[in-house]
Each structure stands twice: as C-alpha cells, then as structure tokens.
mmCIF file of C-alpha atoms and ligand atoms in Angstrom:
data_model
loop_
_atom_site.group_PDB
_atom_site.id
_atom_site.type_symbol
_atom_site.label_atom_id
_atom_site.label_comp_id
_atom_site.label_asym_id
_atom_site.label_seq_id
_atom_site.Cartn_x
_atom_site.Cartn_y
_atom_site.Cartn_z
ATOM 1 C CA UNK A 1 -22.050 20.050 -5.453
ATOM 2 C CA UNK A 2 -20.546 17.365 -3.244
ATOM 3 C CA UNK A 3 -17.588 18.418 -1.108
ATOM 4 C CA UNK A 4 -14.471 16.294 -0.913
ATOM 5 C CA UNK A 5 -11.352 16.823 1.144
ATOM 6 C CA UNK A 6 -8.258 15.555 -0.679
ATOM 7 C CA UNK A 7 -5.231 15.093 1.581
ATOM 8 C CA UNK A 8 -1.871 15.263 -0.145
ATOM 9 C CA UNK A 9 -3.424 17.352 -2.934
ATOM 10 C CA UNK A 10 -0.126 19.207 -3.396
ATOM 11 C CA UNK A 11 1.732 15.972 -4.229
ATOM 12 C CA UNK A 12 2.363 14.139 -7.481
ATOM 13 C CA UNK A 13 -0.793 12.036 -7.525
ATOM 14 C CA UNK A 14 -2.817 14.531 -5.514
ATOM 15 C CA UNK A 15 -2.377 17.336 -8.063
ATOM 16 C CA UNK A 16 -3.912 15.156 -10.777
ATOM 17 C CA UNK A 17 -6.687 14.009 -8.436
ATOM 18 C CA UNK A 18 -7.652 17.549 -7.401
ATOM 19 C CA UNK A 19 -7.831 18.706 -11.036
ATOM 20 C CA UNK A 20 -9.818 15.660 -12.157
ATOM 21 C CA UNK A 21 -12.350 15.827 -9.318
ATOM 22 C CA UNK A 22 -12.879 19.568 -9.828
ATOM 23 C CA UNK A 23 -13.428 18.944 -13.561
ATOM 24 C CA UNK A 24 -16.050 16.351 -12.645
ATOM 25 C CA UNK A 25 -18.085 18.675 -10.445
ATOM 26 C CA UNK A 26 -16.652 18.049 -6.986
ATOM 27 C CA UNK A 27 -16.040 20.963 -4.623
ATOM 28 C CA UNK A 28 -12.470 20.183 -3.558
ATOM 29 C CA UNK A 29 -10.397 21.269 -0.570
ATOM 30 C CA UNK A 30 -6.737 20.260 -0.578
ATOM 31 C CA UNK A 31 -5.267 19.579 2.863
ATOM 32 C CA UNK A 32 -1.500 19.245 2.873
ATOM 33 C CA UNK A 33 1.629 20.425 4.668
ATOM 34 C CA UNK A 34 3.116 21.524 1.335
ATOM 35 C CA UNK A 35 1.685 24.466 -0.616
ATOM 36 C CA UNK A 36 -0.555 23.756 -3.631
ATOM 37 C CA UNK A 37 0.643 24.349 -7.192
ATOM 38 C CA UNK A 38 -0.320 27.738 -8.658
ATOM 39 C CA UNK A 39 -3.851 27.860 -10.052
ATOM 40 C CA UNK A 40 -5.049 24.632 -8.447
ATOM 41 C CA UNK A 41 -8.880 24.516 -8.727
ATOM 42 C CA UNK A 42 -9.411 23.924 -5.006
ATOM 43 C CA UNK A 43 -9.358 25.626 -1.639
ATOM 44 C CA UNK A 44 -6.270 24.906 0.429
ATOM 45 C CA UNK A 45 -5.809 24.412 4.154
ATOM 46 C CA UNK A 46 -2.426 23.570 5.624
ATOM 47 C CA UNK A 47 -2.670 20.872 8.284
ATOM 48 C CA UNK A 48 -0.531 18.147 9.797
ATOM 49 C CA UNK A 49 -2.499 14.912 9.649
ATOM 50 C CA UNK A 50 -0.530 13.325 12.484
ATOM 51 C CA UNK A 51 -2.409 15.752 14.776
ATOM 52 C CA UNK A 52 -5.893 14.322 15.388
ATOM 53 C CA UNK A 53 -7.311 17.707 16.400
ATOM 54 C CA UNK A 54 -6.368 19.181 13.031
ATOM 55 C CA UNK A 55 -7.831 16.205 11.163
ATOM 56 C CA UNK A 56 -11.102 16.432 13.119
ATOM 57 C CA UNK A 57 -11.397 20.085 12.143
ATOM 58 C CA UNK A 58 -10.613 19.713 8.451
ATOM 59 C CA UNK A 59 -13.173 16.917 8.125
ATOM 60 C CA UNK A 60 -15.893 18.930 9.864
ATOM 61 C CA UNK A 61 -15.548 22.653 9.540
ATOM 62 C CA UNK A 62 -13.007 25.225 8.458
ATOM 63 C CA UNK A 63 -13.782 28.831 9.372
ATOM 64 C CA UNK A 64 -14.986 30.955 6.438
ATOM 65 C CA UNK A 65 -14.707 27.954 4.095
ATOM 66 C CA UNK A 66 -17.141 25.158 4.789
ATOM 67 C CA UNK A 67 -19.148 23.213 7.290
ATOM 68 C CA UNK A 68 -19.694 19.575 6.357
ATOM 69 C CA UNK A 69 -17.762 17.203 4.113
ATOM 70 C CA UNK A 70 -19.247 14.417 1.973
ATOM 71 C CA UNK A 71 -16.180 12.305 1.221
ATOM 72 C CA UNK A 72 -12.444 12.060 1.875
ATOM 73 C CA UNK A 73 -9.630 11.117 -0.466
ATOM 74 C CA UNK A 74 -6.534 10.474 1.631
ATOM 75 C CA UNK A 75 -3.296 10.531 -0.356
ATOM 76 C CA UNK A 76 -0.940 12.349 2.043
ATOM 77 C CA UNK A 77 1.981 10.166 3.044
ATOM 78 C CA UNK A 78 5.700 9.698 2.762
ATOM 79 C CA UNK A 79 5.314 7.880 -0.571
ATOM 80 C CA UNK A 80 8.067 5.259 -0.655
ATOM 81 C CA UNK A 81 10.514 3.286 1.500
ATOM 82 C CA UNK A 82 13.823 4.937 2.310
ATOM 83 C CA UNK A 83 12.839 8.588 1.898
ATOM 84 C CA UNK A 84 12.791 8.872 5.680
ATOM 85 C CA UNK A 85 13.935 6.405 8.346
ATOM 86 C CA UNK A 86 11.455 3.544 8.656
ATOM 87 C CA UNK A 87 10.080 4.541 12.054
ATOM 88 C CA UNK A 88 9.381 8.074 10.835
ATOM 89 C CA UNK A 89 7.635 6.736 7.724
ATOM 90 C CA UNK A 90 5.477 4.396 9.797
ATOM 91 C CA UNK A 91 4.656 7.079 12.359
ATOM 92 C CA UNK A 92 3.682 9.652 9.748
ATOM 93 C CA UNK A 93 1.713 7.390 7.446
ATOM 94 C CA UNK A 94 -0.097 4.995 9.755
ATOM 95 C CA UNK A 95 -0.989 7.607 12.366
ATOM 96 C CA UNK A 96 -2.258 9.995 9.662
ATOM 97 C CA UNK A 97 -4.407 7.290 8.131
ATOM 98 C CA UNK A 98 -5.806 6.256 11.495
ATOM 99 C CA UNK A 99 -6.727 9.865 12.194
ATOM 100 C CA UNK A 100 -8.402 10.282 8.794
ATOM 101 C CA UNK A 101 -10.479 7.106 9.282
ATOM 102 C CA UNK A 102 -11.346 8.038 12.870
ATOM 103 C CA UNK A 103 -12.182 11.677 12.161
ATOM 104 C CA UNK A 104 -14.291 10.658 9.159
ATOM 105 C CA UNK A 105 -16.273 8.374 11.448
ATOM 106 C CA UNK A 106 -16.733 11.142 14.040
ATOM 107 C CA UNK A 107 -17.918 13.477 11.270
ATOM 108 C CA UNK A 108 -20.329 10.911 9.804
ATOM 109 C CA UNK A 109 -18.422 10.780 6.478
ATOM 110 C CA UNK A 110 -19.116 7.371 5.033
ATOM 111 C CA UNK A 111 -16.961 7.372 1.888
ATOM 112 C CA UNK A 112 -13.193 7.215 2.331
ATOM 113 C CA UNK A 113 -10.862 6.478 -0.565
ATOM 114 C CA UNK A 114 -7.172 6.275 0.248
ATOM 115 C CA UNK A 115 -3.854 5.361 -1.309
ATOM 116 C CA UNK A 116 -2.665 1.905 -0.445
ATOM 117 C CA UNK A 117 0.176 0.630 -2.620
ATOM 118 C CA UNK A 118 1.212 -2.062 -5.066
ATOM 119 C CA UNK A 119 4.037 -2.825 -2.610
ATOM 120 C CA UNK A 120 1.648 -4.910 -0.442
ATOM 121 C CA UNK A 121 1.613 -7.474 -3.283
ATOM 122 C CA UNK A 122 5.183 -8.431 -2.306
ATOM 123 C CA UNK A 123 7.367 -5.883 -4.115
ATOM 124 C CA UNK A 124 10.229 -6.011 -4.973
ATOM 125 C CA UNK A 125 9.405 -9.691 -5.665
ATOM 126 C CA UNK A 126 12.745 -11.037 -4.456
ATOM 127 C CA UNK A 127 10.346 -13.743 -3.319
ATOM 128 C CA UNK A 128 8.385 -14.364 -6.521
ATOM 129 C CA UNK A 129 4.613 -13.844 -6.486
ATOM 130 C CA UNK A 130 2.376 -16.935 -6.116
ATOM 131 C CA UNK A 131 1.073 -16.471 -9.676
ATOM 132 C CA UNK A 132 0.842 -13.825 -12.378
ATOM 133 C CA UNK A 133 -0.809 -11.530 -13.209
ATOM 134 C CA UNK A 134 -0.939 -10.617 -9.510
ATOM 135 C CA UNK A 135 -4.287 -9.529 -8.087
ATOM 136 C CA UNK A 136 -6.144 -8.887 -4.826
ATOM 137 C CA UNK A 137 -6.829 -12.569 -4.122
ATOM 138 C CA UNK A 138 -3.753 -13.483 -2.075
ATOM 139 C CA UNK A 139 -2.826 -12.222 1.414
ATOM 140 C CA UNK A 140 -0.695 -9.089 1.586
ATOM 141 C CA UNK A 141 3.060 -9.669 1.896
ATOM 142 C CA UNK A 142 4.769 -6.352 2.729
ATOM 143 C CA UNK A 143 8.561 -6.382 2.437
ATOM 144 C CA UNK A 144 9.404 -2.904 3.817
ATOM 145 C CA UNK A 145 8.208 -0.755 6.699
ATOM 146 C CA UNK A 146 6.519 1.605 4.202
ATOM 147 C CA UNK A 147 4.591 -1.340 2.785
ATOM 148 C CA UNK A 148 3.899 -2.764 6.252
ATOM 149 C CA UNK A 149 2.236 0.559 7.031
ATOM 150 C CA UNK A 150 -0.016 0.246 3.984
ATOM 151 C CA UNK A 151 -0.896 -3.325 5.009
ATOM 152 C CA UNK A 152 -1.733 -2.127 8.530
ATOM 153 C CA UNK A 153 -3.898 0.616 7.012
ATOM 154 C CA UNK A 154 -5.829 -1.962 4.975
ATOM 155 C CA UNK A 155 -6.377 -3.977 8.155
ATOM 156 C CA UNK A 156 -7.550 -0.831 9.973
ATOM 157 C CA UNK A 157 -9.966 -0.105 7.142
ATOM 158 C CA UNK A 158 -11.425 -3.591 7.470
ATOM 159 C CA UNK A 159 -12.305 -2.846 11.102
ATOM 160 C CA UNK A 160 -13.607 0.667 10.539
ATOM 161 C CA UNK A 161 -15.910 -0.873 7.935
ATOM 162 C CA UNK A 162 -17.003 -3.502 10.453
ATOM 163 C CA UNK A 163 -17.741 -0.846 13.075
ATOM 164 C CA UNK A 164 -20.029 1.029 10.658
ATOM 165 C CA UNK A 165 -21.644 -1.327 8.137
ATOM 166 C CA UNK A 166 -22.896 1.654 6.111
ATOM 167 C CA UNK A 167 -19.357 2.997 5.582
ATOM 168 C CA UNK A 168 -17.272 2.458 2.443
ATOM 169 C CA UNK A 169 -13.480 2.436 2.677
ATOM 170 C CA UNK A 170 -11.658 1.864 -0.596
ATOM 171 C CA UNK A 171 -7.910 1.194 -0.658
ATOM 172 C CA UNK A 172 -6.363 1.824 -4.064
ATOM 173 C CA UNK A 173 -3.132 -0.130 -4.490
ATOM 174 C CA UNK A 174 -1.529 2.273 -6.934
ATOM 175 C CA UNK A 175 1.344 1.185 -9.103
ATOM 176 C CA UNK A 176 4.334 3.518 -9.625
ATOM 177 C CA UNK A 177 2.868 6.961 -10.364
ATOM 178 C CA UNK A 178 3.943 8.674 -13.585
ATOM 179 C CA UNK A 179 3.351 12.098 -15.107
ATOM 180 C CA UNK A 180 3.569 12.524 -18.898
ATOM 181 C CA UNK A 181 7.047 14.082 -18.578
ATOM 182 C CA UNK A 182 8.276 10.830 -17.011
ATOM 183 C CA UNK A 183 7.610 8.925 -20.243
ATOM 184 C CA UNK A 184 10.721 10.190 -22.067
ATOM 185 C CA UNK A 185 12.832 7.655 -20.143
ATOM 186 C CA UNK A 186 10.507 4.704 -20.720
ATOM 187 C CA UNK A 187 12.157 3.456 -23.949
ATOM 188 C CA UNK A 188 15.428 3.017 -22.007
ATOM 189 C CA UNK A 189 13.780 0.348 -19.813
ATOM 190 C CA UNK A 190 13.856 -1.965 -22.825
ATOM 191 C CA UNK A 191 17.667 -2.121 -22.581
ATOM 192 C CA UNK A 192 17.530 -3.212 -18.945
ATOM 193 C CA UNK A 193 14.341 -5.183 -18.218
ATOM 194 C CA UNK A 194 15.695 -6.282 -14.826
ATOM 195 C CA UNK A 195 15.589 -2.649 -13.679
ATOM 196 C CA UNK A 196 11.773 -2.757 -13.629
ATOM 197 C CA UNK A 197 11.341 -6.366 -12.511
ATOM 198 C CA UNK A 198 10.595 -5.121 -8.964
ATOM 199 C CA UNK A 199 7.007 -4.176 -9.797
ATOM 200 C CA UNK A 200 6.394 -6.524 -12.735
ATOM 201 C CA UNK A 201 7.000 -3.636 -15.177
ATOM 202 C CA UNK A 202 3.870 -1.790 -14.031
ATOM 203 C CA UNK A 203 2.996 1.924 -13.806
ATOM 204 C CA UNK A 204 0.040 4.222 -13.288
ATOM 205 C CA UNK A 205 -0.479 7.452 -15.195
ATOM 206 C CA UNK A 206 -1.447 10.054 -12.573
ATOM 207 C CA UNK A 207 -4.502 10.995 -14.658
ATOM 208 C CA UNK A 208 -5.716 7.397 -14.709
ATOM 209 C CA UNK A 209 -5.010 7.193 -10.987
ATOM 210 C CA UNK A 210 -7.290 10.207 -10.619
ATOM 211 C CA UNK A 211 -9.973 8.491 -12.681
ATOM 212 C CA UNK A 212 -9.776 5.482 -10.330
ATOM 213 C CA UNK A 213 -10.178 7.774 -7.314
ATOM 214 C CA UNK A 214 -13.303 9.370 -8.807
ATOM 215 C CA UNK A 215 -14.808 6.006 -9.652
ATOM 216 C CA UNK A 216 -14.076 4.772 -6.127
ATOM 217 C CA UNK A 217 -15.879 7.842 -4.753
ATOM 218 C CA UNK A 218 -18.889 7.264 -6.986
ATOM 219 C CA UNK A 219 -19.117 3.426 -7.148
ATOM 220 C CA UNK A 220 -21.980 1.516 -5.619
ATOM 221 C CA UNK A 221 -19.891 -0.230 -2.930
ATOM 222 C CA UNK A 222 -20.106 -0.751 0.804
ATOM 223 C CA UNK A 223 -17.554 -2.071 3.287
ATOM 224 C CA UNK A 224 -13.801 -2.348 2.743
ATOM 225 C CA UNK A 225 -12.434 -3.113 -0.713
ATOM 226 C CA UNK A 226 -8.881 -3.041 -2.085
ATOM 227 C CA UNK A 227 -8.111 -2.596 -5.772
ATOM 228 C CA UNK A 228 -4.902 -2.844 -7.768
ATOM 229 C CA UNK A 229 -4.707 0.301 -9.918
ATOM 230 C CA UNK A 230 -2.309 0.215 -12.860
ATOM 231 C CA UNK A 231 -2.340 1.067 -16.535
ATOM 232 C CA UNK A 232 -3.514 -1.502 -19.058
ATOM 233 C CA UNK A 233 0.005 -2.098 -20.386
ATOM 234 C CA UNK A 234 3.545 -2.504 -18.996
ATOM 235 C CA UNK A 235 6.491 -0.108 -19.352
ATOM 236 C CA UNK A 236 8.049 -2.519 -21.886
ATOM 237 C CA UNK A 237 7.747 -3.428 -25.565
ATOM 238 C CA UNK A 238 8.786 -7.049 -24.891
ATOM 239 C CA UNK A 239 5.572 -9.082 -24.497
ATOM 240 C CA UNK A 240 4.530 -9.798 -20.925
ATOM 241 C CA UNK A 241 4.614 -13.586 -21.436
ATOM 242 C CA UNK A 242 8.280 -13.369 -22.512
ATOM 243 C CA UNK A 243 9.192 -11.190 -19.514
ATOM 244 C CA UNK A 244 7.650 -13.697 -17.122
ATOM 245 C CA UNK A 245 9.301 -16.647 -18.873
ATOM 246 C CA UNK A 246 12.717 -15.043 -18.526
ATOM 247 C CA UNK A 247 12.503 -13.381 -15.103
ATOM 248 C CA UNK A 248 9.971 -15.541 -13.241
ATOM 249 C CA UNK A 249 10.182 -18.949 -14.969
ATOM 250 C CA UNK A 250 8.628 -20.836 -12.030
ATOM 251 C CA UNK A 251 5.650 -18.527 -11.461
ATOM 252 C CA UNK A 252 2.372 -20.014 -12.752
ATOM 253 C CA UNK A 253 0.695 -17.841 -15.371
ATOM 254 C CA UNK A 254 -3.067 -17.441 -15.062
ATOM 255 C CA UNK A 255 -5.003 -16.945 -18.265
ATOM 256 C CA UNK A 256 -3.841 -15.973 -21.728
ATOM 257 C CA UNK A 257 -1.464 -12.991 -21.758
ATOM 258 C CA UNK A 258 -2.059 -10.560 -24.601
ATOM 259 C CA UNK A 259 0.967 -8.595 -25.874
ATOM 260 C CA UNK A 260 2.198 -6.059 -23.350
ATOM 261 C CA UNK A 261 -0.803 -6.352 -21.020
ATOM 262 C CA UNK A 262 -0.277 -5.390 -17.388
ATOM 263 C CA UNK A 263 0.926 -8.080 -14.994
ATOM 264 C CA UNK A 264 -0.740 -6.118 -12.167
ATOM 265 C CA UNK A 265 -4.305 -7.248 -12.770
ATOM 266 C CA UNK A 266 -6.878 -4.459 -13.006
ATOM 267 C CA UNK A 267 -9.778 -6.839 -13.641
ATOM 268 C CA UNK A 268 -11.364 -6.233 -10.225
ATOM 269 C CA UNK A 269 -11.211 -2.456 -10.734
ATOM 270 C CA UNK A 270 -12.702 -2.859 -14.196
ATOM 271 C CA UNK A 271 -15.495 -5.033 -12.855
ATOM 272 C CA UNK A 272 -16.472 -3.163 -9.675
ATOM 273 C CA UNK A 273 -15.387 0.413 -10.386
ATOM 274 C CA UNK A 274 -15.845 0.598 -14.148
ATOM 275 C CA UNK A 275 -12.186 1.701 -14.276
ATOM 276 C CA UNK A 276 -10.612 1.707 -17.733
ATOM 277 C CA UNK A 277 -7.244 3.405 -18.294
ATOM 278 C CA UNK A 278 -7.349 6.227 -20.850
ATOM 279 C CA UNK A 279 -3.611 6.796 -21.173
ATOM 280 C CA UNK A 280 -0.476 4.912 -22.141
ATOM 281 C CA UNK A 281 3.180 5.971 -22.238
ATOM 282 C CA UNK A 282 3.071 4.749 -25.851
ATOM 283 C CA UNK A 283 0.843 7.718 -26.779
ATOM 284 C CA UNK A 284 3.612 10.050 -25.660
ATOM 285 C CA UNK A 285 6.859 8.589 -26.967
ATOM 286 C CA UNK A 286 5.830 5.802 -29.323
ATOM 287 C CA UNK A 287 7.238 2.400 -28.560
HETATM 288 N N1 LIG B 301 4.375 7.729 -6.106
HETATM 289 C C1 LIG B 301 4.139 6.423 -6.273
HETATM 290 O O1 LIG B 301 4.720 5.763 -7.158
HETATM 291 C C2 LIG B 301 3.113 5.733 -5.388
HETATM 292 C C3 LIG B 301 2.818 4.368 -5.647
HETATM 293 C C4 LIG B 301 1.850 3.734 -4.852
HETATM 294 C C5 LIG B 301 1.196 4.443 -3.833
HETATM 295 N N2 LIG B 301 1.533 5.766 -3.605
HETATM 296 C C6 LIG B 301 0.823 6.482 -2.543
HETATM 297 O O2 LIG B 301 0.074 7.525 -3.154
HETATM 298 C C7 LIG B 301 0.017 8.658 -2.272
HETATM 299 C C8 LIG B 301 0.495 9.900 -2.987
HETATM 300 O O3 LIG B 301 1.838 9.710 -3.404
HETATM 301 P P1 LIG B 301 2.630 10.850 -4.209
HETATM 302 O O4 LIG B 301 3.579 10.178 -5.111
HETATM 303 O O5 LIG B 301 1.676 11.844 -4.760
HETATM 304 O O6 LIG B 301 3.476 11.499 -3.003
HETATM 305 P P2 LIG B 301 3.984 13.024 -2.821
HETATM 306 O O7 LIG B 301 5.123 12.964 -1.857
HETATM 307 O O8 LIG B 301 4.206 13.664 -4.147
HETATM 308 O O9 LIG B 301 2.726 13.708 -2.110
HETATM 309 C C9 LIG B 301 2.376 13.383 -0.793
HETATM 310 C C10 LIG B 301 1.911 14.658 -0.096
HETATM 311 O O10 LIG B 301 1.550 14.297 1.242
HETATM 312 C C11 LIG B 301 1.908 15.388 2.083
HETATM 313 N N3 LIG B 301 2.033 14.902 3.464
HETATM 314 C C12 LIG B 301 2.849 13.919 3.905
HETATM 315 N N4 LIG B 301 2.688 13.773 5.223
HETATM 316 C C13 LIG B 301 1.754 14.665 5.621
HETATM 317 C C14 LIG B 301 1.175 14.988 6.881
HETATM 318 N N5 LIG B 301 1.539 14.373 8.010
HETATM 319 N N6 LIG B 301 0.229 15.957 6.918
HETATM 320 C C15 LIG B 301 -0.144 16.608 5.777
HETATM 321 N N7 LIG B 301 0.385 16.354 4.561
HETATM 322 C C16 LIG B 301 1.333 15.392 4.496
HETATM 323 C C17 LIG B 301 3.205 15.920 1.506
HETATM 324 O O11 LIG B 301 3.404 17.280 1.877
HETATM 325 C C18 LIG B 301 2.991 15.749 -0.008
HETATM 326 O O12 LIG B 301 2.512 16.932 -0.620
HETATM 327 C C19 LIG B 301 0.832 8.251 -1.041
HETATM 328 O O13 LIG B 301 -0.044 7.753 -0.051
HETATM 329 C C20 LIG B 301 1.737 7.159 -1.538
HETATM 330 O O14 LIG B 301 2.141 6.284 -0.487
HETATM 331 C C21 LIG B 301 2.457 6.420 -4.377
#
C-alpha cells in the first residue's frame, strides 16, 4: 500500500480527499492543525506547516506510525482572500507550501500534488478574461494577495521541478469547492446571475476534486503541471453562451459552447489526467 500524507485533511476539500484516497487503497495520514472529523479513515498528526522542522518530520518519520512517505497532497491553507489579513494569509500559505516542497525534496518524495486555485485565472474578472472558456494557456493574473500566493507557489513548483527532473509537482487550480449540502442554494443563483459572475459560474464538487487529486497522484507525468479543476457544468440553468453574451460581450468565445458546459475548461485535465467529473448539483436538486 502506498503511503500519502494529506495536509489540510480536516478541511472541506481535505475530508473528501482523505476518504477517496483511503477507498482507493492509499494508506493516508492527515496532517493538520485542526482535528479530523470523527471516523476519518486515516491516521492523524497535528502539525504547523509554517514550521519547517515539523514538516521535515511528517514527511519522513512519525514515531510509532511510519517511516517513509511515497507522495504528498498539500491542501492546508487559509482558503480564500479576506479570512485573515493579507500578510497573514501570504505568510501562512506560501511558507507552508515552500516547506512542503522543500521537505519532500529532502525526503526523496517525488510526487507532490497541491491546491492552487482558480483565482490565478484573474478572478473576480473585473478585468475580463482574454477568452472563454478560460484555461491554463495564458499567464496567471492574480488579483488578491491570496491568489498572488498561489501564483508564487506555482512559480516555486516550476523551480523545484527544474532542480529535480524526476520530480512531479501538480498544481490543481480548484474552482469553488462544494459539498452536496451546498446545492440547496444553487437554484437561487438563477435569479441573480451577476452574483456568480466572479468565477464564470464555476464550482467543484469536493468528491470530484478528490478524484482529480487521485488521478494527479497516479498519472504518468513528470515536471510541473497546472490543471483547472471544475465540474463539467456551471451553477446555472441559463446556457453558458447566453451568460457570456450578457456579462462578457467583448470576450472572444473559443469553440462551440454546449448548453451549461463549464466556462472553466477542464480539457487539459481530461486529456492528461483522465479526469471526468462524476457529480453535478443537478443530481441533487434538479434544475
Ligand atoms: N474552498 C474553495 O472554494 C477553494 C477553491 C480553490 C482552492 N482552494 C484551496 O484548496 C485547499 C483546501 O481548501 P478548503 O476549502 O478545504 O479549506 P479549509 O479551511 O476547509 O481547510 C484547510 C485546512 O488547512 C489547515 N491549515 C491551515 N494552515 C495550516 C498550517 N499552517 N498548518 C497545518 N494546517 C493548516 C486548517 O486547519 C484547515 O483544516 C486550500 O489550499 C485552498 O486554498 C479552496
């Protein structure tokens, strides 16, 4: 059984990731400052990832638990702008991610999958995107300190990959993470489309986010790669072409838009990871 350390495994996305990886045969240890949910199918070690010494230990050896780690999934972070002052968000997130990349290298762990963010695509799109659907092909354009941190992390990953050409560092640019209980409010978005314009009406079901993490762990990839990870549809019932025409009339549309297809392109993830979303909010509330 391969051993994976999941940081942030007590959080919203992390809980789904821990469960999914355990169900798919991974031996999982959750490393977080917050306690795990009851019954989580993983060991738990409390550590602060801004402390390099603690990160070095959790990626090498924890007394009575394990010696040796095969892969790291790094999700721990302050997960949005504004939750903490910007400097605190940057210090927590960027330093933690540096320490995870560095400690993985010291430990000889050559597969690191971590949470980047859709925000690097230019959210909240007060400056419209260069084209739609948006994808990984244009340079990052962070608009908040939280997002700047994710962009810096992607740049760090590029260099860690350069320093060890056998290493794989995968940045998953997750859309807005949703649990099934969040879907009850989705039909109300239809009354106020502008309220979800900020991320082109995208979302990611936490279980599909977990699937993307597993595929990134298992994919035949080397070097640094970033992937947009969203569901196959939007949060709306209005067709995507009509939303763009009304809210982003000057943004060039690439390709033929089908119905409510996502405007956060997941074609690269489909192609290189074999990612295919299994869930939709429509299965939960109709729509
Ligand atoms: N929630 C979203 O919509 C969203 C969208 C895109 C990307 N992301 C990214 O996905 C990841 C997970 O987000 P989430 O929504 O599950 O967040 P969350 O807040 O629910 O979970 C994050 C976890 O990280 C832990 N943590 C934070 N700093 C830590 C530190 N220094 N040491 C140890 N643990 C620490 C917290 O205790 C928490 O349990 C984050 O990296 C976030 O930036 C989230």
